[in-house]
Amino acid sequence: MLHSPVRLPTQRRRTSIPGVAFLVLLAGGSLCAVHAQFLRLGPFDIDATAGLDAIYSSNVDNVRPSEAEERMNDYFLVGRLSLNAKADLGKHIRLSSGFTLTQEKHFLRPDLDDRTRSDPFGKANISTDVEFGRYTLNLFYNHDSTYEQKEGQFVEGSRSKRTYRRTDDYGGRLSWRRGRLSWQAGIKAASDRYIEDEYQDGDQDTLDMDFNASWQLTKRIATFYGYTRSRKELINQPDSFEGWDESQRIGTTVLLLRRPNTTYSFAMVKQSSQGDDAGWEPAHTFSVSDALDLTKTLKLSGYATYNIKETEAVNDIGFTYGATLDHQLAQTARQRLQALREPADTFGSTVDTDSTTVGYTFTKQDLFIYNLTLTLGVQYKHSKPMGEDAGDPENTWQYTGDLSWTRKVSRKMDRVVNYKYKRERSNIQDEDLQEHRVTLSYKYTF
C-alpha cells in the first residue's frame, strides 16, 4: 500500500534554486524586523543560518584505490546559506518553504570546482496545507542537487564513487474524514539525473498514484480498499520495463491484541508487476508492533509484517521487520542494536533489492571534556537483487568512528571540530573502501 504522494514525469532541464527561493519570498510582501526570527516578509516568519566548513579528506571521491582516476586526498571549503519560512495564510491555510545554497572550493582537486561554479549545490522546498470542511489538501515541491552518493540504493558492483545528482519531486495529497469513514488520494512525480556518464544508467522518471479508503466497523474491525499505480522509466535504458505496476486490495483488518499491537488482515489482491498479472487471489497479512521498557535502562521497539499469498510478484518480500534495542549504560553513555529488512531501490533497475541490515552503535558524551562525543559503529548488510536477471548478492561490513567537539563561540555562533573514519568491506570487491575526514565547522544563526 503506497503512502507517498505521486510522480509526474519531468523534463531534463536545469532548475534555478535562487529563483525558486526568490519567488517564494517575494510573495510575502513588505519587509519588517522581528525578535522571534531573522526577519518577517509579509506573513512569512523567516529563519536564516550560514555555515563554513574547512575539510580534509583522504578519499574525497569515495572510491577504492584501484578505481581512483585523480588523487584521492583533498583540502576544501564548503560554504552554505539556509533560509526557512513559515506562514499562516488565513485560518485554514499553512505554507512552509526552505532554501539552502552550498558552494565548494577545492585546493588539491580543482576539477571538482567546475560543476559547482556553473550549478551550485542546493535544496529548495515548498509545501502548503489547506483545510476546507472535511477535506485536507497538501501540495509540495522539492529540489535537491548534491555531489554525494545517493543513500538507500543498492548499486550492483558496489559503485561508490561520489557523483553529482539532481532530484526534483512534486505532487499532492487529498484526504477526507467523517466519523468512521475516511479516504485519501495522492500523486507524486520525481526525476533523478546524474552528470557522470557511468551513472547515467540511473537517470529515471517515476510516477506514483494511490487511493485508499477505510471504514471502522467496530473498535477492532475495519474494512479497506487500496489501489496503487506506479511506473519507473529508466530513460537511458530503452530495453528496461516501462509499463505500469498496479495493485488492488480489498479486505478486512482485525485487531487481535492491543499490546503488543497485533493485527490480522484478509484481502483479495490483484497485482501486476513487471508485466506479469497474477489475477485476483487471497492474501493473509500478520502485523505486530510495540515499544517496551524492559528495564529502566533497556528499551525495545519494533515491528514485523508477514504476508502469505498464493503467487508472489517479482518484488514481493514475504517477511519484513525492523527492531531497535536501546541500552542506557550511564548518564552519558548508551548503546543501540538495530535490525531491518525491507525492499530497497536498486540503482539503474526497475526491480527492488531485498535488503537486510544489522548494526551496533556505541555513543559516549562528555568523553574527556564537556561536549566531546565519541560514536563507534559496525554494520552488516546483505543485499540480494530481485528479479529474473538479478546479479549476485552483496555482503558488506562497515566500520565507523566519529569524534566531535562542539563549543559555543558566541550567542549566535557555534564551532564544531570533527573527525570521522569509515571503512567498508565487500565480498564482491578485492579492496576495502576507507576514508579519514577532519572538519572544522562554524555555524552562525542570524
Tab-separated table of C-alpha atoms in Angstrom:
chain	number	residue	atom	x	y	z
A	1	MET	CA	0.000	0.000	0.000
A	2	LEU	CA	1.550	3.288	-1.099
A	3	HIS	CA	1.954	6.073	1.455
A	4	SER	CA	3.785	8.735	-0.520
A	5	PRO	CA	2.227	11.253	-2.901
A	6	VAL	CA	2.714	10.888	-6.752
A	7	ARG	CA	5.287	11.373	-9.510
A	8	LEU	CA	4.617	13.075	-12.847
A	9	PRO	CA	7.376	12.845	-15.460
A	10	THR	CA	9.690	15.835	-15.506
A	11	GLN	CA	11.848	17.187	-18.289
A	12	ARG	CA	15.606	17.143	-18.150
A	13	ARG	CA	16.374	20.781	-17.523
A	14	ARG	CA	18.226	22.948	-15.061
A	15	THR	CA	16.362	24.310	-12.052
A	16	SER	CA	17.213	27.731	-10.657
A	17	ILE	CA	17.245	27.313	-6.881
A	18	PRO	CA	17.812	31.023	-6.157
A	19	GLY	CA	14.884	31.767	-8.483
A	20	VAL	CA	12.587	29.409	-6.573
A	21	ALA	CA	13.563	30.940	-3.244
A	22	PHE	CA	13.162	34.493	-4.565
A	23	LEU	CA	9.635	33.835	-5.837
A	24	VAL	CA	8.644	32.181	-2.571
A	25	LEU	CA	9.905	35.103	-0.511
A	26	LEU	CA	8.616	37.741	-2.908
A	27	ALA	CA	5.067	36.502	-2.390
A	28	GLY	CA	5.193	37.671	1.196
A	29	GLY	CA	5.022	41.432	0.605
A	30	SER	CA	6.697	44.071	2.773
A	31	LEU	CA	9.770	43.664	4.972
A	32	CYS	CA	9.946	44.353	8.707
A	33	ALA	CA	12.209	43.181	11.542
A	34	VAL	CA	11.011	40.912	14.346
A	35	HIS	CA	12.508	39.435	17.501
A	36	ALA	CA	11.431	35.754	17.217
A	37	GLN	CA	13.038	35.189	13.808
A	38	PHE	CA	15.645	36.687	11.492
A	39	LEU	CA	13.080	38.784	9.617
A	40	ARG	CA	9.442	38.949	8.637
A	41	LEU	CA	8.444	39.252	4.986
A	42	GLY	CA	4.715	39.871	4.736
A	43	PRO	CA	3.091	36.890	6.501
A	44	PHE	CA	6.344	34.838	6.453
A	45	ASP	CA	8.464	34.266	9.557
A	46	ILE	CA	11.964	33.598	8.238
A	47	ASP	CA	14.933	31.951	9.982
A	48	ALA	CA	18.404	32.120	8.461
A	49	THR	CA	21.713	30.339	9.126
A	50	ALA	CA	25.120	30.455	7.472
A	51	GLY	CA	27.968	27.981	7.779
A	52	LEU	CA	31.549	27.423	6.709
A	53	ASP	CA	33.388	24.071	6.818
A	54	ALA	CA	37.121	23.539	6.348
A	55	ILE	CA	37.623	19.866	5.457
A	56	TYR	CA	40.453	17.410	4.853
A	57	SER	CA	39.501	14.086	3.263
A	58	SER	CA	41.792	11.163	2.485
A	59	ASN	CA	39.261	9.907	-0.083
A	60	VAL	CA	37.247	12.819	-1.435
A	61	ASP	CA	35.756	10.780	-4.318
A	62	ASN	CA	34.748	7.912	-2.011
A	63	VAL	CA	36.400	5.265	-4.230
A	64	ARG	CA	38.633	2.232	-3.797
A	65	PRO	CA	42.335	2.785	-4.615
A	66	SER	CA	42.247	0.943	-7.961
A	67	GLU	CA	39.207	2.992	-9.048
A	68	ALA	CA	40.809	6.391	-8.399
A	69	GLU	CA	41.267	8.450	-11.575
A	70	GLU	CA	42.666	11.504	-9.754
A	71	ARG	CA	44.491	11.990	-6.474
A	72	MET	CA	42.370	10.721	-3.596
A	73	ASN	CA	43.071	13.285	-0.845
A	74	ASP	CA	41.989	16.915	-0.840
A	75	TYR	CA	41.550	20.042	1.264
A	76	PHE	CA	38.405	22.058	0.559
A	77	LEU	CA	35.981	24.641	1.910
A	78	VAL	CA	32.190	24.343	1.972
A	79	GLY	CA	30.030	27.417	2.465
A	80	ARG	CA	26.265	27.337	2.891
A	81	LEU	CA	23.327	29.657	3.425
A	82	SER	CA	19.905	28.393	4.572
A	83	LEU	CA	16.557	30.164	4.769
A	84	ASN	CA	13.344	28.683	6.179
A	85	ALA	CA	9.980	30.434	6.035
A	86	LYS	CA	6.578	29.630	7.541
A	87	ALA	CA	3.262	31.441	7.282
A	88	ASP	CA	-0.394	31.042	8.257
A	89	LEU	CA	-2.325	32.432	5.312
A	90	GLY	CA	-5.700	32.622	6.931
A	91	LYS	CA	-7.276	30.265	9.439
A	92	HIS	CA	-7.015	27.067	7.368
A	93	ILE	CA	-4.003	27.603	5.110
A	94	ARG	CA	-0.401	26.927	6.174
A	95	LEU	CA	2.620	27.459	3.942
A	96	SER	CA	6.246	26.484	4.568
A	97	SER	CA	9.328	26.736	2.374
A	98	GLY	CA	13.063	26.237	2.661
A	99	PHE	CA	16.137	27.066	0.640
A	100	THR	CA	19.783	26.051	1.025
A	101	LEU	CA	22.641	27.080	-1.250
A	102	THR	CA	26.025	25.335	-0.963
A	103	GLN	CA	29.339	26.130	-2.658
A	104	GLU	CA	32.645	24.228	-2.528
A	105	LYS	CA	36.224	25.349	-3.103
A	106	HIS	CA	38.819	22.578	-3.588
A	107	PHE	CA	42.577	23.169	-3.332
A	108	LEU	CA	44.188	19.880	-4.451
A	109	ARG	CA	41.339	18.816	-6.772
A	110	PRO	CA	40.282	21.939	-8.704
A	111	ASP	CA	38.430	19.706	-11.184
A	112	LEU	CA	35.758	19.279	-8.514
A	113	ASP	CA	35.082	23.040	-8.587
A	114	ASP	CA	33.963	23.120	-12.216
A	115	ARG	CA	30.410	21.955	-11.645
A	116	THR	CA	29.727	23.980	-8.516
A	117	ARG	CA	30.648	27.201	-10.305
A	118	SER	CA	28.045	26.638	-13.038
A	119	ASP	CA	25.391	24.829	-10.972
A	120	PRO	CA	25.822	25.207	-7.185
A	121	PHE	CA	24.544	22.530	-4.865
A	122	GLY	CA	21.383	23.333	-3.057
A	123	LYS	CA	17.962	22.401	-1.775
A	124	ALA	CA	14.603	24.077	-2.141
A	125	ASN	CA	11.182	23.029	-0.961
A	126	ILE	CA	7.715	24.449	-0.642
A	127	SER	CA	4.686	22.833	0.967
A	128	THR	CA	1.178	24.023	1.689
A	129	ASP	CA	-1.703	22.528	3.719
A	130	VAL	CA	-5.231	23.702	3.015
A	131	GLU	CA	-8.213	22.670	5.156
A	132	PHE	CA	-11.746	23.148	3.865
A	133	GLY	CA	-14.575	21.384	5.616
A	134	ARG	CA	-13.753	17.693	5.999
A	135	TYR	CA	-11.028	17.875	3.351
A	136	THR	CA	-7.295	18.467	3.712
A	137	LEU	CA	-5.117	19.196	0.682
A	138	ASN	CA	-1.319	19.065	0.714
A	139	LEU	CA	0.762	20.281	-2.237
A	140	PHE	CA	4.564	20.131	-2.314
A	141	TYR	CA	7.689	20.595	-4.423
A	142	ASN	CA	11.268	19.589	-3.531
A	143	HIS	CA	14.569	20.144	-5.318
A	144	ASP	CA	17.895	18.646	-4.275
A	145	SER	CA	21.224	18.900	-6.085
A	146	THR	CA	24.246	17.389	-4.394
A	147	TYR	CA	27.658	15.874	-5.080
A	148	GLU	CA	27.244	12.808	-2.896
A	149	GLN	CA	26.421	9.159	-3.317
A	150	LYS	CA	22.664	8.615	-3.119
A	151	GLU	CA	21.762	6.825	0.095
A	152	GLY	CA	19.360	3.923	0.320
A	153	GLN	CA	20.207	2.434	-3.070
A	154	PHE	CA	21.827	-0.923	-3.698
A	155	VAL	CA	24.310	-0.383	-6.522
A	156	GLU	CA	25.235	-3.690	-8.119
A	157	GLY	CA	29.005	-3.941	-8.445
A	158	SER	CA	29.388	-1.652	-5.446
A	159	ARG	CA	29.961	1.568	-7.373
A	160	SER	CA	30.602	4.031	-4.585
A	161	LYS	CA	32.117	6.948	-6.455
A	162	ARG	CA	30.998	10.402	-5.383
A	163	THR	CA	28.676	11.656	-8.103
A	164	TYR	CA	26.616	14.745	-8.897
A	165	ARG	CA	22.855	14.156	-8.703
A	166	ARG	CA	19.875	16.427	-9.303
A	167	THR	CA	16.449	15.375	-7.999
A	168	ASP	CA	13.061	17.053	-8.365
A	169	ASP	CA	9.791	15.727	-6.970
A	170	TYR	CA	6.352	17.251	-6.617
A	171	GLY	CA	2.769	16.224	-6.097
A	172	GLY	CA	-0.206	16.423	-3.809
A	173	ARG	CA	-2.487	14.508	-1.485
A	174	LEU	CA	-6.193	14.999	-0.752
A	175	SER	CA	-7.778	13.381	2.312
A	176	TRP	CA	-11.318	13.272	3.728
A	177	ARG	CA	-12.700	12.020	7.041
A	178	ARG	CA	-16.145	11.815	8.553
A	179	GLY	CA	-16.697	9.746	11.666
A	180	ARG	CA	-15.512	6.208	10.945
A	181	LEU	CA	-15.202	6.762	7.194
A	182	SER	CA	-12.049	8.132	5.572
A	183	TRP	CA	-10.243	8.159	2.244
A	184	GLN	CA	-7.161	9.727	0.715
A	185	ALA	CA	-5.690	10.015	-2.762
A	186	GLY	CA	-2.217	11.107	-3.808
A	187	ILE	CA	0.033	11.653	-6.783
A	188	LYS	CA	3.795	12.160	-6.859
A	189	ALA	CA	6.251	12.668	-9.716
A	190	ALA	CA	10.037	12.610	-9.484
A	191	SER	CA	13.101	12.751	-11.703
A	192	ASP	CA	16.723	11.814	-10.945
A	193	ARG	CA	19.593	12.986	-13.126
A	194	TYR	CA	23.319	12.159	-12.898
A	195	ILE	CA	26.098	14.083	-14.619
A	196	GLU	CA	28.832	11.416	-14.897
A	197	ASP	CA	28.385	9.085	-17.875
A	198	GLU	CA	28.971	5.934	-15.827
A	199	TYR	CA	25.995	6.782	-13.594
A	200	GLN	CA	23.513	7.880	-16.243
A	201	ASP	CA	22.006	4.407	-16.361
A	202	GLY	CA	20.337	5.569	-13.135
A	203	ASP	CA	18.584	8.563	-14.753
A	204	GLN	CA	14.890	7.975	-14.217
A	205	ASP	CA	11.405	9.443	-14.138
A	206	THR	CA	8.887	7.944	-11.739
A	207	LEU	CA	5.174	8.429	-11.276
A	208	ASP	CA	3.128	7.055	-8.369
A	209	MET	CA	-0.610	7.286	-7.747
A	210	ASP	CA	-2.662	5.787	-4.942
A	211	PHE	CA	-6.147	5.745	-3.454
A	212	ASN	CA	-7.048	4.290	-0.046
A	213	ALA	CA	-10.372	4.123	1.787
A	214	SER	CA	-11.357	2.589	5.127
A	215	TRP	CA	-14.457	2.106	7.277
A	216	GLN	CA	-14.053	1.407	11.006
A	217	LEU	CA	-16.899	-1.005	11.644
A	218	THR	CA	-16.085	-1.532	15.334
A	219	LYS	CA	-13.177	-0.692	17.636
A	220	ARG	CA	-11.409	-3.866	16.476
A	221	ILE	CA	-12.668	-4.449	12.923
A	222	ALA	CA	-12.221	-2.287	9.839
A	223	THR	CA	-12.723	-2.776	6.116
A	224	PHE	CA	-10.443	-1.227	3.494
A	225	TYR	CA	-9.786	-0.766	-0.198
A	226	GLY	CA	-6.478	0.248	-1.704
A	227	TYR	CA	-5.267	0.945	-5.221
A	228	THR	CA	-1.753	1.855	-6.366
A	229	ARG	CA	-0.373	2.523	-9.822
A	230	SER	CA	3.295	3.312	-10.418
A	231	ARG	CA	5.821	3.497	-13.202
A	232	LYS	CA	9.608	3.863	-13.276
A	233	GLU	CA	11.144	4.896	-16.599
A	234	LEU	CA	14.931	4.449	-16.991
A	235	ILE	CA	15.361	6.995	-19.743
A	236	ASN	CA	18.820	5.778	-20.872
A	237	GLN	CA	17.882	2.086	-20.896
A	238	PRO	CA	15.430	1.513	-23.772
A	239	ASP	CA	15.233	-2.237	-23.049
A	240	SER	CA	14.067	-1.806	-19.446
A	241	PHE	CA	10.460	-2.341	-18.396
A	242	GLU	CA	8.493	0.873	-18.965
A	243	GLY	CA	4.967	-0.287	-18.158
A	244	TRP	CA	2.821	0.264	-15.105
A	245	ASP	CA	2.818	-1.763	-11.913
A	246	GLU	CA	-0.652	-1.962	-10.359
A	247	SER	CA	-2.085	-3.351	-7.170
A	248	GLN	CA	-5.591	-3.559	-5.696
A	249	ARG	CA	-6.560	-4.786	-2.245
A	250	ILE	CA	-9.989	-5.122	-0.682
A	251	GLY	CA	-10.477	-6.781	2.674
A	252	THR	CA	-10.834	-6.626	6.435
A	253	THR	CA	-8.407	-5.951	9.282
A	254	VAL	CA	-8.959	-7.334	12.798
A	255	LEU	CA	-7.164	-6.073	15.896
A	256	LEU	CA	-6.186	-9.256	17.762
A	257	LEU	CA	-4.201	-7.682	20.616
A	258	ARG	CA	-3.718	-4.124	21.794
A	259	ARG	CA	-0.374	-4.830	23.497
A	260	PRO	CA	1.642	-5.707	21.559
A	261	ASN	CA	-0.381	-4.235	18.731
A	262	THR	CA	-1.227	-7.325	16.670
A	263	THR	CA	-3.463	-7.314	13.602
A	264	TYR	CA	-4.595	-9.832	11.022
A	265	SER	CA	-5.797	-8.826	7.570
A	266	PHE	CA	-7.535	-10.885	4.948
A	267	ALA	CA	-7.830	-9.412	1.464
A	268	MET	CA	-8.417	-10.269	-2.128
A	269	VAL	CA	-5.450	-8.939	-4.045
A	270	LYS	CA	-4.854	-8.277	-7.716
A	271	GLN	CA	-1.291	-7.399	-8.600
A	272	SER	CA	0.509	-6.706	-11.851
A	273	SER	CA	4.302	-6.392	-11.590
A	274	GLN	CA	6.861	-6.142	-14.393
A	275	GLY	CA	4.195	-7.148	-16.905
A	276	ASP	CA	3.035	-10.263	-15.009
A	277	ASP	CA	-0.621	-10.252	-13.904
A	278	ALA	CA	-1.454	-12.883	-11.297
A	279	GLY	CA	-5.191	-12.089	-11.218
A	280	TRP	CA	-7.291	-11.947	-8.054
A	281	GLU	CA	-6.055	-14.137	-5.215
A	282	PRO	CA	-6.420	-14.291	-1.419
A	283	ALA	CA	-3.737	-12.808	0.818
A	284	HIS	CA	-3.156	-13.024	4.568
A	285	THR	CA	-1.126	-10.449	6.496
A	286	PHE	CA	0.009	-10.612	10.120
A	287	SER	CA	1.484	-7.450	11.687
A	288	VAL	CA	2.997	-6.838	15.124
A	289	SER	CA	4.390	-3.577	16.541
A	290	ASP	CA	5.205	-2.288	20.008
A	291	ALA	CA	7.588	-0.315	22.216
A	292	LEU	CA	8.510	-1.850	25.565
A	293	ASP	CA	10.505	-0.666	28.580
A	294	LEU	CA	12.192	-3.937	29.511
A	295	THR	CA	14.001	-2.235	32.408
A	296	LYS	CA	14.627	1.357	33.474
A	297	THR	CA	17.612	1.489	31.120
A	298	LEU	CA	16.650	-1.006	28.410
A	299	LYS	CA	14.026	-0.260	25.733
A	300	LEU	CA	12.847	-2.412	22.835
A	301	SER	CA	10.801	-1.166	19.889
A	302	GLY	CA	9.977	-2.775	16.607
A	303	TYR	CA	7.554	-4.085	14.045
A	304	ALA	CA	7.171	-7.158	11.848
A	305	THR	CA	4.909	-7.965	8.913
A	306	TYR	CA	4.381	-11.381	7.360
A	307	ASN	CA	2.478	-11.803	4.074
A	308	ILE	CA	1.113	-15.047	2.648
A	309	LYS	CA	-0.009	-15.085	-0.995
A	310	GLU	CA	-0.560	-17.874	-3.472
A	311	THR	CA	1.547	-16.162	-6.155
A	312	GLU	CA	4.419	-13.823	-5.314
A	313	ALA	CA	5.294	-10.946	-7.612
A	314	VAL	CA	8.894	-10.277	-8.591
A	315	ASN	CA	9.218	-7.504	-5.973
A	316	ASP	CA	7.428	-9.281	-3.114
A	317	ILE	CA	9.182	-9.882	0.203
A	318	GLY	CA	7.056	-12.037	2.456
A	319	PHE	CA	8.671	-11.079	5.763
A	320	THR	CA	9.777	-7.536	6.654
A	321	TYR	CA	10.786	-6.206	10.058
A	322	GLY	CA	12.533	-3.502	11.988
A	323	ALA	CA	13.710	-3.592	15.594
A	324	THR	CA	15.776	-1.376	17.891
A	325	LEU	CA	17.208	-2.226	21.311
A	326	ASP	CA	18.397	0.828	23.288
A	327	HIS	CA	20.533	0.462	26.401
A	328	GLN	CA	21.415	3.465	28.569
A	329	LEU	CA	24.694	2.325	30.118
A	330	ALA	CA	25.194	5.517	32.117
A	331	GLN	CA	24.036	9.111	32.095
A	332	THR	CA	26.393	9.935	29.206
A	333	ALA	CA	26.789	6.517	27.554
A	334	ARG	CA	24.396	4.411	25.517
A	335	GLN	CA	24.472	1.556	23.055
A	336	ARG	CA	21.994	0.587	20.348
A	337	LEU	CA	21.383	-2.573	18.334
A	338	GLN	CA	19.239	-2.338	15.198
A	339	ALA	CA	17.953	-4.842	12.649
A	340	LEU	CA	15.984	-4.084	9.496
A	341	ARG	CA	14.709	-5.973	6.478
A	342	GLU	CA	12.950	-4.118	3.682
A	343	PRO	CA	12.805	-3.723	-0.098
A	344	ALA	CA	15.320	-1.113	-1.302
A	345	ASP	CA	15.649	0.781	-4.548
A	346	THR	CA	18.120	-0.789	-6.988
A	347	PHE	CA	20.269	1.695	-8.865
A	348	GLY	CA	19.598	1.538	-12.606
A	349	SER	CA	16.822	-1.064	-12.296
A	350	THR	CA	13.034	-1.174	-12.112
A	351	VAL	CA	13.205	-4.134	-9.692
A	352	ASP	CA	13.830	-3.751	-5.951
A	353	THR	CA	16.532	-5.312	-3.793
A	354	ASP	CA	15.920	-7.461	-0.718
A	355	SER	CA	17.982	-5.581	1.876
A	356	THR	CA	18.779	-6.844	5.388
A	357	THR	CA	20.821	-4.691	7.782
A	358	VAL	CA	22.115	-5.311	11.302
A	359	GLY	CA	24.015	-2.562	13.112
A	360	TYR	CA	25.506	-1.724	16.504
A	361	THR	CA	26.311	1.792	17.767
A	362	PHE	CA	28.048	2.964	20.951
A	363	THR	CA	27.885	6.635	21.989
A	364	LYS	CA	29.770	8.364	24.816
A	365	GLN	CA	29.080	12.025	25.542
A	366	ASP	CA	31.426	14.302	27.537
A	367	LEU	CA	34.247	11.854	26.866
A	368	PHE	CA	37.124	13.761	28.495
A	369	ILE	CA	35.685	17.259	28.423
A	370	TYR	CA	32.169	18.649	28.109
A	371	ASN	CA	30.545	18.396	24.648
A	372	LEU	CA	33.144	15.922	23.366
A	373	THR	CA	31.213	12.993	21.867
A	374	LEU	CA	32.548	9.648	20.642
A	375	THR	CA	30.455	7.370	18.415
A	376	LEU	CA	31.585	3.929	17.248
A	377	GLY	CA	29.596	1.698	14.941
A	378	VAL	CA	29.650	-1.537	12.976
A	379	GLN	CA	27.075	-2.591	10.395
A	380	TYR	CA	26.461	-5.724	8.346
A	381	LYS	CA	24.301	-5.505	5.217
A	382	HIS	CA	23.064	-8.262	2.918
A	383	SER	CA	21.722	-7.003	-0.426
A	384	LYS	CA	20.033	-9.511	-2.719
A	385	PRO	CA	18.837	-8.166	-6.096
A	386	MET	CA	15.414	-9.479	-7.098
A	387	GLY	CA	14.070	-10.421	-10.499
A	388	GLU	CA	14.976	-12.950	-13.184
A	389	ASP	CA	18.232	-11.280	-14.264
A	390	ALA	CA	19.383	-10.394	-10.760
A	391	GLY	CA	23.091	-10.403	-10.013
A	392	ASP	CA	24.936	-11.969	-7.104
A	393	PRO	CA	24.104	-10.910	-3.535
A	394	GLU	CA	26.478	-8.464	-1.863
A	395	ASN	CA	27.561	-8.685	1.780
A	396	THR	CA	29.179	-5.583	3.221
A	397	TRP	CA	30.723	-4.793	6.590
A	398	GLN	CA	31.062	-1.134	7.505
A	399	TYR	CA	33.068	0.203	10.458
A	400	THR	CA	32.710	3.840	11.528
A	401	GLY	CA	34.161	6.147	14.141
A	402	ASP	CA	33.173	9.720	14.946
A	403	LEU	CA	34.761	12.112	17.436
A	404	SER	CA	33.092	15.517	17.682
A	405	TRP	CA	33.645	18.542	19.924
A	406	THR	CA	31.048	21.348	19.950
A	407	ARG	CA	31.646	24.716	21.521
A	408	LYS	CA	29.633	27.932	21.539
A	409	VAL	CA	31.828	30.803	20.341
A	410	SER	CA	29.165	33.441	20.886
A	411	ARG	CA	25.437	33.701	21.425
A	412	LYS	CA	24.807	33.134	17.719
A	413	MET	CA	27.858	31.187	16.578
A	414	ASP	CA	28.812	27.531	17.183
A	415	ARG	CA	32.094	25.809	16.385
A	416	VAL	CA	32.466	22.070	15.774
A	417	VAL	CA	35.688	20.088	15.377
A	418	ASN	CA	35.011	16.637	13.960
A	419	TYR	CA	36.972	13.536	12.938
A	420	LYS	CA	35.300	10.686	11.042
A	421	TYR	CA	36.612	7.326	9.941
A	422	LYS	CA	34.825	4.894	7.641
A	423	ARG	CA	35.899	1.506	6.325
A	424	GLU	CA	33.764	-0.735	4.130
A	425	ARG	CA	34.483	-4.320	3.121
A	426	SER	CA	32.504	-6.136	0.399
A	427	ASN	CA	32.518	-9.762	-0.708
A	428	ILE	CA	32.459	-8.724	-4.379
A	429	GLN	CA	35.393	-6.306	-4.107
A	430	ASP	CA	39.072	-7.091	-3.615
A	431	GLU	CA	39.844	-3.768	-1.898
A	432	ASP	CA	38.379	-2.034	1.117
A	433	LEU	CA	36.837	1.407	0.835
A	434	GLN	CA	38.018	3.758	3.573
A	435	GLU	CA	38.194	7.451	4.400
A	436	HIS	CA	39.627	9.707	7.100
A	437	ARG	CA	37.885	13.095	7.305
A	438	VAL	CA	38.673	16.070	9.558
A	439	THR	CA	36.275	19.028	9.631
A	440	LEU	CA	36.319	22.431	11.313
A	441	SER	CA	32.822	23.983	11.127
A	442	TYR	CA	31.362	27.346	12.053
A	443	LYS	CA	27.603	27.955	12.079
A	444	TYR	CA	26.027	31.367	12.528
A	445	THR	CA	22.338	31.844	13.317
A	446	PHE	CA	21.018	35.252	12.339
